[in-house]
mmCIF file of C-alpha atoms in Angstrom:
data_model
loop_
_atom_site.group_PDB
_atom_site.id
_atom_site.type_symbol
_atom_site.label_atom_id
_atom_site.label_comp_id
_atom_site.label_asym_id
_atom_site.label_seq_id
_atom_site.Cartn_x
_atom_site.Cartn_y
_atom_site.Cartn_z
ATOM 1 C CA UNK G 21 21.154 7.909 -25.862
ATOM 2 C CA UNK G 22 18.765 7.783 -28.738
ATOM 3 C CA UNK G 23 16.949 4.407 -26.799
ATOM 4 C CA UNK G 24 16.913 6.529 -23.185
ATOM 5 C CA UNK G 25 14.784 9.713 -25.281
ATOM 6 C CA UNK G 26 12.782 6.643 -26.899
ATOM 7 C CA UNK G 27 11.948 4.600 -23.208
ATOM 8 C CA UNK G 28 11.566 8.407 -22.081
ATOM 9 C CA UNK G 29 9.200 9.183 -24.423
ATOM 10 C CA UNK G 30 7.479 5.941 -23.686
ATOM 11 C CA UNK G 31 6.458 6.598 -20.239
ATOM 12 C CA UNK G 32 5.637 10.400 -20.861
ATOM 13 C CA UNK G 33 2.797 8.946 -22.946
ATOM 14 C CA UNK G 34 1.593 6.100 -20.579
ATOM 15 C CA UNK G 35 -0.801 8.491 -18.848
ATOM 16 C CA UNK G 36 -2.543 9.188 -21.649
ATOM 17 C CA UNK G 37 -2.752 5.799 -23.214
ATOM 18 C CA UNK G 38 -3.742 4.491 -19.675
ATOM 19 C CA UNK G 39 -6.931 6.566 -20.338
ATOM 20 C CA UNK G 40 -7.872 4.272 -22.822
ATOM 21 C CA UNK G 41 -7.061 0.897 -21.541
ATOM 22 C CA UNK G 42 -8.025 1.265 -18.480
ATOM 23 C CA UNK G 43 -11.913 1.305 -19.970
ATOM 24 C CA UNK G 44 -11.359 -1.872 -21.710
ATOM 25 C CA UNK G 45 -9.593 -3.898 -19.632
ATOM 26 C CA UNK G 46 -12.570 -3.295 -16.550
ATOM 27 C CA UNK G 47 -9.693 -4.893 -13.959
ATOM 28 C CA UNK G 48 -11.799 -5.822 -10.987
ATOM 29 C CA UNK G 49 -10.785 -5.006 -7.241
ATOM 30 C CA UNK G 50 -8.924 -8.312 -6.232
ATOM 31 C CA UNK G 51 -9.210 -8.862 -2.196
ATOM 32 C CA UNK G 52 -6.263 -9.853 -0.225
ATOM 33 C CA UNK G 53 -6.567 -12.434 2.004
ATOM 34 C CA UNK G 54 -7.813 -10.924 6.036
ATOM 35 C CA UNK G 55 -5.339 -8.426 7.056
ATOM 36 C CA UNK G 56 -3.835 -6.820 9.874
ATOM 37 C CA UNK G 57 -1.240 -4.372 10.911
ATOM 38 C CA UNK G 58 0.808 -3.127 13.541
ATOM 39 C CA UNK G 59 2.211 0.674 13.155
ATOM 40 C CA UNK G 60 4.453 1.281 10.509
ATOM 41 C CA UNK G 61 6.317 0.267 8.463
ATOM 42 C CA UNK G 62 3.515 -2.364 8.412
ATOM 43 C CA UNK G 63 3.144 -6.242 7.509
ATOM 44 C CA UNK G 64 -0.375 -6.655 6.473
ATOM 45 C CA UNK G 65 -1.097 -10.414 8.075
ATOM 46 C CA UNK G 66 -3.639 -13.005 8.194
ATOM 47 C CA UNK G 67 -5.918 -12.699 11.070
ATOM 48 C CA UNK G 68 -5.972 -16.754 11.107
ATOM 49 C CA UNK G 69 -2.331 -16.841 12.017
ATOM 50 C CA UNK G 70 0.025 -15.560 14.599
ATOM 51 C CA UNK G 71 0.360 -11.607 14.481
ATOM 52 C CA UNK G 72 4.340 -10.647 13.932
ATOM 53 C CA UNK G 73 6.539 -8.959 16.176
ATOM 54 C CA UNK G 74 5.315 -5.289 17.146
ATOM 55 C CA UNK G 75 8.914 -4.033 16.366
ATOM 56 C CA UNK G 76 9.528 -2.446 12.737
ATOM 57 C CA UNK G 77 10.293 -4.324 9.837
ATOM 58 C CA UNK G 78 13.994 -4.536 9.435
ATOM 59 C CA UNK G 79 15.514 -2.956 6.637
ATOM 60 C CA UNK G 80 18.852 -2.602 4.621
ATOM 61 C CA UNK G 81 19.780 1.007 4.329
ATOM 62 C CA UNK G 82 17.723 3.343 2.435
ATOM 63 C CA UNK G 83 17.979 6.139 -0.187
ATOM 64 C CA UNK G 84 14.498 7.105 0.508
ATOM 65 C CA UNK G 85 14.277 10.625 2.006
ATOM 66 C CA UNK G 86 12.213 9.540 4.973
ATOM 67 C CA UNK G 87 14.213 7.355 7.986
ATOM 68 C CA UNK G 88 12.465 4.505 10.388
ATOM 69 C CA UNK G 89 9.606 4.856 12.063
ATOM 70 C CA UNK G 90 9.438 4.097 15.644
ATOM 71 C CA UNK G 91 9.244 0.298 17.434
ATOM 72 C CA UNK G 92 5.361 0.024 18.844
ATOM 73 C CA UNK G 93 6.474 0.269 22.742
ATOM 74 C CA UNK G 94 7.208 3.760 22.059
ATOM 75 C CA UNK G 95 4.769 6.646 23.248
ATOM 76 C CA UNK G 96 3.586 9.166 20.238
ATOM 77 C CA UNK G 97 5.956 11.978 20.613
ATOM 78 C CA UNK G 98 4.371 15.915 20.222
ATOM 79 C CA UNK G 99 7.368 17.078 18.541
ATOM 80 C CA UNK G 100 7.235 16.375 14.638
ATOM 81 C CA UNK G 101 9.313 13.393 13.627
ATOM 82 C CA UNK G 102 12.800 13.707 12.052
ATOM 83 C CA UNK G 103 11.891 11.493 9.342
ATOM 84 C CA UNK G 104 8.690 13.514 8.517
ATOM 85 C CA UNK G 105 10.283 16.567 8.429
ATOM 86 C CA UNK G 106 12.784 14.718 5.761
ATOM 87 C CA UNK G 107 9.599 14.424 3.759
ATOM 88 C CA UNK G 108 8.259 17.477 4.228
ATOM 89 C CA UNK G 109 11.797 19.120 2.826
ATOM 90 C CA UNK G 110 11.711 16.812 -0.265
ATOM 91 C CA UNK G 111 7.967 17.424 -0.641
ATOM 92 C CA UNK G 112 9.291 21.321 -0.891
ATOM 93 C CA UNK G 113 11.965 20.751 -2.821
ATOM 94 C CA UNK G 114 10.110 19.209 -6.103
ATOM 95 C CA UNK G 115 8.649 21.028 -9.326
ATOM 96 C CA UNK G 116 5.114 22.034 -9.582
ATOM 97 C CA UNK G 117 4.302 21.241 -13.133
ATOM 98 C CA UNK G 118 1.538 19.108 -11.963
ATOM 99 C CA UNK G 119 -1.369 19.702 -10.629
ATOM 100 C CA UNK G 120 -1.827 19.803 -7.231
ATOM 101 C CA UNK G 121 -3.862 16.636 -5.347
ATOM 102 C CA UNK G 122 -6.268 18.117 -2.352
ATOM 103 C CA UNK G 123 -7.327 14.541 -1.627
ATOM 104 C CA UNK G 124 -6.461 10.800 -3.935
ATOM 105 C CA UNK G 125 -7.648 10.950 -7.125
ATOM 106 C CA UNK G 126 -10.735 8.837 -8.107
ATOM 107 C CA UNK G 127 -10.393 5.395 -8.967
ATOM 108 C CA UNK G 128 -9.437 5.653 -12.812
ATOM 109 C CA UNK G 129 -6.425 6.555 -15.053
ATOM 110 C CA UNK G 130 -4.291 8.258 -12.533
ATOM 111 C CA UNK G 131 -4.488 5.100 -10.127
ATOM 112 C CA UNK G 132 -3.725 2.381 -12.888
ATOM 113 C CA UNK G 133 -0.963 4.618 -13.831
ATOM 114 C CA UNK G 134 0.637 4.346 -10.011
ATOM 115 C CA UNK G 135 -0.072 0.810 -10.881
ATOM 116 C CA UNK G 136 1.827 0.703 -13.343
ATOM 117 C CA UNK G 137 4.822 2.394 -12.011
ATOM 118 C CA UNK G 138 4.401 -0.589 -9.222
ATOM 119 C CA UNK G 139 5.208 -2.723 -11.642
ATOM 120 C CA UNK G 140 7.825 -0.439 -13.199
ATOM 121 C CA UNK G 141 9.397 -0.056 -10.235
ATOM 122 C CA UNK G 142 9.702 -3.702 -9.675
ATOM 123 C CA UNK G 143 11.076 -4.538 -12.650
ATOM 124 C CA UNK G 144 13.911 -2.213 -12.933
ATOM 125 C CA UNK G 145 15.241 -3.579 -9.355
ATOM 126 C CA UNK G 146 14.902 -6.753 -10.818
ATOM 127 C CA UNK G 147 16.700 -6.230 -14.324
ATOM 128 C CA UNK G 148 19.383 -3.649 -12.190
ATOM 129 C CA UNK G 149 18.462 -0.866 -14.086
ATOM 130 C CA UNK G 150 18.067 2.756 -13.540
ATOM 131 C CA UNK G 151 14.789 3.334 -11.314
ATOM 132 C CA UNK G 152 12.069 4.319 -13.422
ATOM 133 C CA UNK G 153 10.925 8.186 -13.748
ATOM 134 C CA UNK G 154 7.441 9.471 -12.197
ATOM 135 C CA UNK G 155 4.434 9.100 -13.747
ATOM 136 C CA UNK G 156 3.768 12.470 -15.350
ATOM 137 C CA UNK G 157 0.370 13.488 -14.381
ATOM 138 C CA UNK G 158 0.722 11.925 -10.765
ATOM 139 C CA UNK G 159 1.468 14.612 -8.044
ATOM 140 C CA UNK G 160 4.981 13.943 -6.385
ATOM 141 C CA UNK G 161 4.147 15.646 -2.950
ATOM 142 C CA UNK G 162 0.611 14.056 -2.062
ATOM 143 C CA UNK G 163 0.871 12.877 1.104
ATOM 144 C CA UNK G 164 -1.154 9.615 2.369
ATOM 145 C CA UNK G 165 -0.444 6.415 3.539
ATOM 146 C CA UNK G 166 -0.786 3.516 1.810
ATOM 147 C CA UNK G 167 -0.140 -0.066 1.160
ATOM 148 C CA UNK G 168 1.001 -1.950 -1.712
ATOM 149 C CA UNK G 169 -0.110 -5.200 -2.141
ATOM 150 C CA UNK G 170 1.660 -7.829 -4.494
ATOM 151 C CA UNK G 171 -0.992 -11.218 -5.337
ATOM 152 C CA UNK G 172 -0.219 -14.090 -7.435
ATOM 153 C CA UNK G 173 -2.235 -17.153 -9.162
ATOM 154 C CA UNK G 174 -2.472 -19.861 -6.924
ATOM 155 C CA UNK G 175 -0.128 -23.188 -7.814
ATOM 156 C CA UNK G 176 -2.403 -25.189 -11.015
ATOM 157 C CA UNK G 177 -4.895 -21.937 -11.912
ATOM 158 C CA UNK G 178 -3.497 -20.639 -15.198
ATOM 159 C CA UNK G 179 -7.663 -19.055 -15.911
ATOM 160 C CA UNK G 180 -7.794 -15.597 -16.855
ATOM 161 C CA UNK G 181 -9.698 -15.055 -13.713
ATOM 162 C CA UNK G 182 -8.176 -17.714 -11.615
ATOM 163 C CA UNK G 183 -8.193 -17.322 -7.415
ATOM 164 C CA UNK G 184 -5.230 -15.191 -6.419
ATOM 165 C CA UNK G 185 -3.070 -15.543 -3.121
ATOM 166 C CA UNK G 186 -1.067 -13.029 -0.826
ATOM 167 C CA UNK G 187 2.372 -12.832 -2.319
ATOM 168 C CA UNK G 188 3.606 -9.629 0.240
ATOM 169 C CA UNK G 189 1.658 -6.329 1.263
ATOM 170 C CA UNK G 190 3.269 -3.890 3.461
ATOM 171 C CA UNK G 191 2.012 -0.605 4.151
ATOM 172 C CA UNK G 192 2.359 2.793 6.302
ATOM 173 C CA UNK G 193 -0.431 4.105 8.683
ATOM 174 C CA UNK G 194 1.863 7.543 8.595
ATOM 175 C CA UNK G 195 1.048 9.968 5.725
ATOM 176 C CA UNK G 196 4.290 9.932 3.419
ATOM 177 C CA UNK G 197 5.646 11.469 0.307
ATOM 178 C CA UNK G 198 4.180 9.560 -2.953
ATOM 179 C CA UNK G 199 7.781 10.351 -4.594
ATOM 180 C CA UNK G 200 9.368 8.337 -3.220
ATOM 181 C CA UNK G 201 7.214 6.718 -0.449
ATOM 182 C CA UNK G 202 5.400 4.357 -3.560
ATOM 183 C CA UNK G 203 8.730 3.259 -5.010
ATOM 184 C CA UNK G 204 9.824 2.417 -1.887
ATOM 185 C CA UNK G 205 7.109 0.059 -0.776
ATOM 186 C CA UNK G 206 6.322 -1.365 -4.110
ATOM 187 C CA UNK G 207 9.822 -3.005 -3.473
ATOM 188 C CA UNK G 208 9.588 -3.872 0.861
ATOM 189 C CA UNK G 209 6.079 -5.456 -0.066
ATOM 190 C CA UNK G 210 7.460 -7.253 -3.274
ATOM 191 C CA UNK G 211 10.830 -8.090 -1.304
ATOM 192 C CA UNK G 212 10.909 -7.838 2.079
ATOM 193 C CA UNK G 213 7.588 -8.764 3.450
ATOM 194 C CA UNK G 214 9.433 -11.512 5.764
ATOM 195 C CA UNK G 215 6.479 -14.312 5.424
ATOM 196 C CA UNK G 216 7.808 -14.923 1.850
ATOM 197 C CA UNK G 217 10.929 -15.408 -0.197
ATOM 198 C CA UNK G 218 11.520 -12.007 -2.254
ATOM 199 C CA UNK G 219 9.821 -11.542 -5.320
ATOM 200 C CA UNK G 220 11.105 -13.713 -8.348
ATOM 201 C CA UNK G 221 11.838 -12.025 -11.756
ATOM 202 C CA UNK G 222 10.417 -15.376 -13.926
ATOM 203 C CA UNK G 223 7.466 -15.435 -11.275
ATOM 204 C CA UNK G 224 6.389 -11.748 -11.800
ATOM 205 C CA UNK G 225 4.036 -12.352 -14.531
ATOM 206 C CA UNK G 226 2.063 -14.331 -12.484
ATOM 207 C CA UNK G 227 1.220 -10.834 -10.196
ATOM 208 C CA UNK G 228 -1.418 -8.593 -9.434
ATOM 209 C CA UNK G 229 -0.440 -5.376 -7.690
ATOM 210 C CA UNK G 230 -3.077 -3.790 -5.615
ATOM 211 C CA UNK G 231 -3.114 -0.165 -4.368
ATOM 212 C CA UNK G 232 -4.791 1.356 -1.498
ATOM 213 C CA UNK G 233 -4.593 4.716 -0.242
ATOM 214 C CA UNK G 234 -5.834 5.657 3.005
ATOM 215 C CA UNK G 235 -7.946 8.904 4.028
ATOM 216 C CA UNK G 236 -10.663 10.291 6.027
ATOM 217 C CA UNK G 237 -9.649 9.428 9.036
ATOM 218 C CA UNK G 238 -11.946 10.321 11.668
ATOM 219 C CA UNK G 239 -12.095 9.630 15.440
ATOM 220 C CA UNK G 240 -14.992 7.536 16.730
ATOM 221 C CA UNK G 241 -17.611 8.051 19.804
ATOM 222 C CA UNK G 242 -16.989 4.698 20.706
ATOM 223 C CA UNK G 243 -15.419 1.046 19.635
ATOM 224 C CA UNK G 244 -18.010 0.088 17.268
ATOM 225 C CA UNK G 245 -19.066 3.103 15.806
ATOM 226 C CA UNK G 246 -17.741 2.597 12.184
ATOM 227 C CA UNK G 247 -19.355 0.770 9.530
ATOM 228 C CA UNK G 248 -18.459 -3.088 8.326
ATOM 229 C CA UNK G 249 -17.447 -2.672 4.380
ATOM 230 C CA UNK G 250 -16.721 0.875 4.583
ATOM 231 C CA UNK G 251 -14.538 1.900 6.888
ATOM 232 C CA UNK G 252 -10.876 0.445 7.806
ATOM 233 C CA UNK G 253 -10.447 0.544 11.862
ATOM 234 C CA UNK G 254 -7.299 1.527 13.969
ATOM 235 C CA UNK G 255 -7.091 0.544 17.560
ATOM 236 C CA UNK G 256 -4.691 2.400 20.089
ATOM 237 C CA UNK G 257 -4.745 1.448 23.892
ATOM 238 C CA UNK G 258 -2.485 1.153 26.775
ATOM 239 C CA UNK G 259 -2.762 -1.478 29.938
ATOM 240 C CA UNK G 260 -2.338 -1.008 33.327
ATOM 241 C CA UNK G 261 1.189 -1.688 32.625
ATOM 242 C CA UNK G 262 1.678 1.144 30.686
ATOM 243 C CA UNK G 263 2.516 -0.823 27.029
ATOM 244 C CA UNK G 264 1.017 0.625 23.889
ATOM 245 C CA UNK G 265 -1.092 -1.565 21.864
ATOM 246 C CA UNK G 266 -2.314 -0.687 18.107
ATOM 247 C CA UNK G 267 -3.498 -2.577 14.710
ATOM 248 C CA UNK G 268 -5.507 -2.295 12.039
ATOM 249 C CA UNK G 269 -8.341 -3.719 9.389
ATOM 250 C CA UNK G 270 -7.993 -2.473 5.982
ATOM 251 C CA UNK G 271 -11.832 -1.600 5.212
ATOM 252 C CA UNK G 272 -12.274 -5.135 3.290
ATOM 253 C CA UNK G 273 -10.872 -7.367 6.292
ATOM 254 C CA UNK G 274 -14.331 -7.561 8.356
ATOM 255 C CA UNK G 275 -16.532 -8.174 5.385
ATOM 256 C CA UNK G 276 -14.593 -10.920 3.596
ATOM 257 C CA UNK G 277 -14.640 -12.471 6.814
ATOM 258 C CA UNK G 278 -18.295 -11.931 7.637
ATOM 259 C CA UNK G 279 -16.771 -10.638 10.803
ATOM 260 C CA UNK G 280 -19.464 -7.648 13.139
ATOM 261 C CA UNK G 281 -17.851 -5.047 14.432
ATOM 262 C CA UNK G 282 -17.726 -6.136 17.963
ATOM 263 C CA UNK G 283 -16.137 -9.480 16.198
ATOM 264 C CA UNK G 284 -13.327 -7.543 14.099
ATOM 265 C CA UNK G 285 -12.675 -5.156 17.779
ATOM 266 C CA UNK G 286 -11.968 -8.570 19.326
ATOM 267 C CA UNK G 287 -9.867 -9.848 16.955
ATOM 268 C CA UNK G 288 -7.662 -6.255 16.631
ATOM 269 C CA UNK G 289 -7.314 -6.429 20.242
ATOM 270 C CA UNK G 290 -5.960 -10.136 19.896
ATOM 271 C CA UNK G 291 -3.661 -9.379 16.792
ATOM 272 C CA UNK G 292 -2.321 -6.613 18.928
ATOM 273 C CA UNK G 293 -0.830 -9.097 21.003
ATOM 274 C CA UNK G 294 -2.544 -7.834 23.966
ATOM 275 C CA UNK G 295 -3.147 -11.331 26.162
ATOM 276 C CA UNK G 296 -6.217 -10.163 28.657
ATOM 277 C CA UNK G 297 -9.475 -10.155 28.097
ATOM 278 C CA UNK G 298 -11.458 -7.828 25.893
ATOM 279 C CA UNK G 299 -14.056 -6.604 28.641
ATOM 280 C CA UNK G 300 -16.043 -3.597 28.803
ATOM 281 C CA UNK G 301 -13.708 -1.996 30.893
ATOM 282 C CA UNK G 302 -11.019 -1.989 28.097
ATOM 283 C CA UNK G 303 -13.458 -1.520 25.646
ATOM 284 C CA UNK G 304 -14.381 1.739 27.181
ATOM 285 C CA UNK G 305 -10.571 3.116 26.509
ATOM 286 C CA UNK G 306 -9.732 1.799 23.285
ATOM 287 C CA UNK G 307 -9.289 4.773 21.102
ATOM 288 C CA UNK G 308 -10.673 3.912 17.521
ATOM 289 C CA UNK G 309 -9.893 5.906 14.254
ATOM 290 C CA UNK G 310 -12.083 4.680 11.289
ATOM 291 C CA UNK G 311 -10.927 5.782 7.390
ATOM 292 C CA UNK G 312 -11.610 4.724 4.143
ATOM 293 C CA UNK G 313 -9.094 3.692 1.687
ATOM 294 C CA UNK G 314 -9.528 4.295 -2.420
ATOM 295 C CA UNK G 315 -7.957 0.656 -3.976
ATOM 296 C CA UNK G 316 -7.614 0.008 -7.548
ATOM 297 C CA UNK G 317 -5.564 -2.972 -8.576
ATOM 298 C CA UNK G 318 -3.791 -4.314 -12.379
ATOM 299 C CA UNK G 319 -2.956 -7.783 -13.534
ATOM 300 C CA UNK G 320 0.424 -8.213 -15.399
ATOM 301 C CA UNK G 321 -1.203 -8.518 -18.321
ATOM 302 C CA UNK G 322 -3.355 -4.936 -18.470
ATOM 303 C CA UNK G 323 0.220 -3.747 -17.466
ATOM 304 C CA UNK G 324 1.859 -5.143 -20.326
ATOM 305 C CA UNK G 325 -1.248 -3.609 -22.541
ATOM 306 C CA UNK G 326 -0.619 -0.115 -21.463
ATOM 307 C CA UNK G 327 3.314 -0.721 -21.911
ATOM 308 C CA UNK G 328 2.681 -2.072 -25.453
ATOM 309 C CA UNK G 329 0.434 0.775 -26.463
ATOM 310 C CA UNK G 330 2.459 2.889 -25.037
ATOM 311 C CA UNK G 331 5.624 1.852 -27.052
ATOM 312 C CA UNK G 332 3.757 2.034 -30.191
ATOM 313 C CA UNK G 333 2.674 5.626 -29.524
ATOM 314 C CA UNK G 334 6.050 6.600 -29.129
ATOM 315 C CA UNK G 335 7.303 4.625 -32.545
#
């Protein structure tokens, strides 16, 4: 009992150590290699290689609040979805101690904090222990989507700065709960991202876990009206066969890749698995949502620097 009120104590304090060590350790964004992404629940992939299979990741059973979204080849539905309205009844259900998010917080504390719990998260499935508790300050019921990405040191580059590699990323276009939507895919992109083995406990040192939350999504006038560095892009379209197309950039996809808009269009319409050509015609009923997405990213070791100070607060 006496080490639960200890650990507990621990991570009540994490927020405000996390002030301070997230000014010294200056942990820069770290890109993931080019992206894309069907609807959710979704596998962020390499626009190089073959785009997955357009129906949902497949999933053990969850405790989550929130159920399945729907396979790609089905039509948006007006009525709200079952498993939204899940969220939106735990969302209701949770204690407002906190204050309130209108919109994600700026890049700082709060978001190496979620960091953090990322790792926190990961850990405790790991070691088969007890889930880890909230982060304090963070707001339970702010709704976004997001994506959690998982990178690790390629093979031979032990630098402190070394080049890191994809290790999973899997993400949600749909706005969900952040308790317990970011427990929930800081495990499926750490585990069940299905273009790697799950997530190793003696190889988690080796990770970076990178956070991006997605807002401002706004409707363009036409394909290309959204700018290359700025804005992530969404593509939704149906054929003269009546099958629903979508997929995504995440906002850093086109400019790693030195890619124009009409370039990164293309290539969405490609990854989308749709097989004719990209003409004007189709061009001219693509519907395209632009948004931006606020990242911030931690290294294992700034992790184990705020878990460290943390621990000695508490002592």
């Amino acid at each position: 009992q006496q080490q639960q009120q200890q650990q507990q104590q621990q991570w009540q304090q994490r927020e405000e150590v996390s002030n301070r060590v997230y000014a010294v350790a200056a942990v820069p964004e770290m890109p993931t290699s080019a992206i894309s992404s069907l609807i959710t629940p979704v596998v962020l992939a390499d626009p190089q290689a073959p785009l997955e299979s357009s129906a949902p990741l497949a999933l053990p059973p969850s405790s989550s609040s929130h159920s399945q979204p729907a396979a790609a080849s089905q039509a948006p539905s007006n009525s709200t979805p079952r498993w939204e309205l899940q969220q939106e009844q735990v969302a209701a259900e949770l204690p407002r101690s906190f204050a309130s998010w209108a919109a994600p917080p700026p890049r700082g504390p709060l978001t190496c904090e979620l960091c953090c719990f990322c790792f926190d998260v990961l850990h405790a499935h790991l070691q088969s222990k007890a889930p880890p508790p909230f982060p304090a300050n963070a707001d339970p019921s702010f709704r976004a989507p997001l994506f959690v990405t998982w990178l690790k040191q390629r093979k031979g580059d032990r630098g402190l700065h070394g080049e890191l590699e994809l290790r999973g990323c899997i993400g949600c276009l749909e706005p969900i709960v952040l308790r317990p939507g970011l427990s929930e895919y800081a495990l499926r992109s750490s585990l069940q991202d299905r273009r790697f083995t799950p997530v190793r406990m003696e190889e988690v040192s080796e990770l970076t876990c990178k956070l991006s939350i997605l807002y401002k999504f706004e409707a363009c006038a036409h394909a290309h009206d959204w700018q290359v560095g700025l804005h992530g892009v969404l593509i939704n379209f149906v054929d003269n066969q009546s099958r629903q197309y979508s997929a995504t950039y995440l906002p850093e996809v086109a400019q790693e890749h030195g890619m124009t808009r009409e370039t990164a269009i293309r290539e969405l319409v490609a990854k989308s698995g749709y097989t004719g050509p990209c003409d004007p015609e189709l061009l001219s009923t693509i519907e395209v949502t632009r948004y931006q997405t606020l990242v911030d990213s931690l290294a294992y070791a700034d992790y184990l620097r705020v878990s460290a100070m943390a621990e000695r607060q508490c002592w």
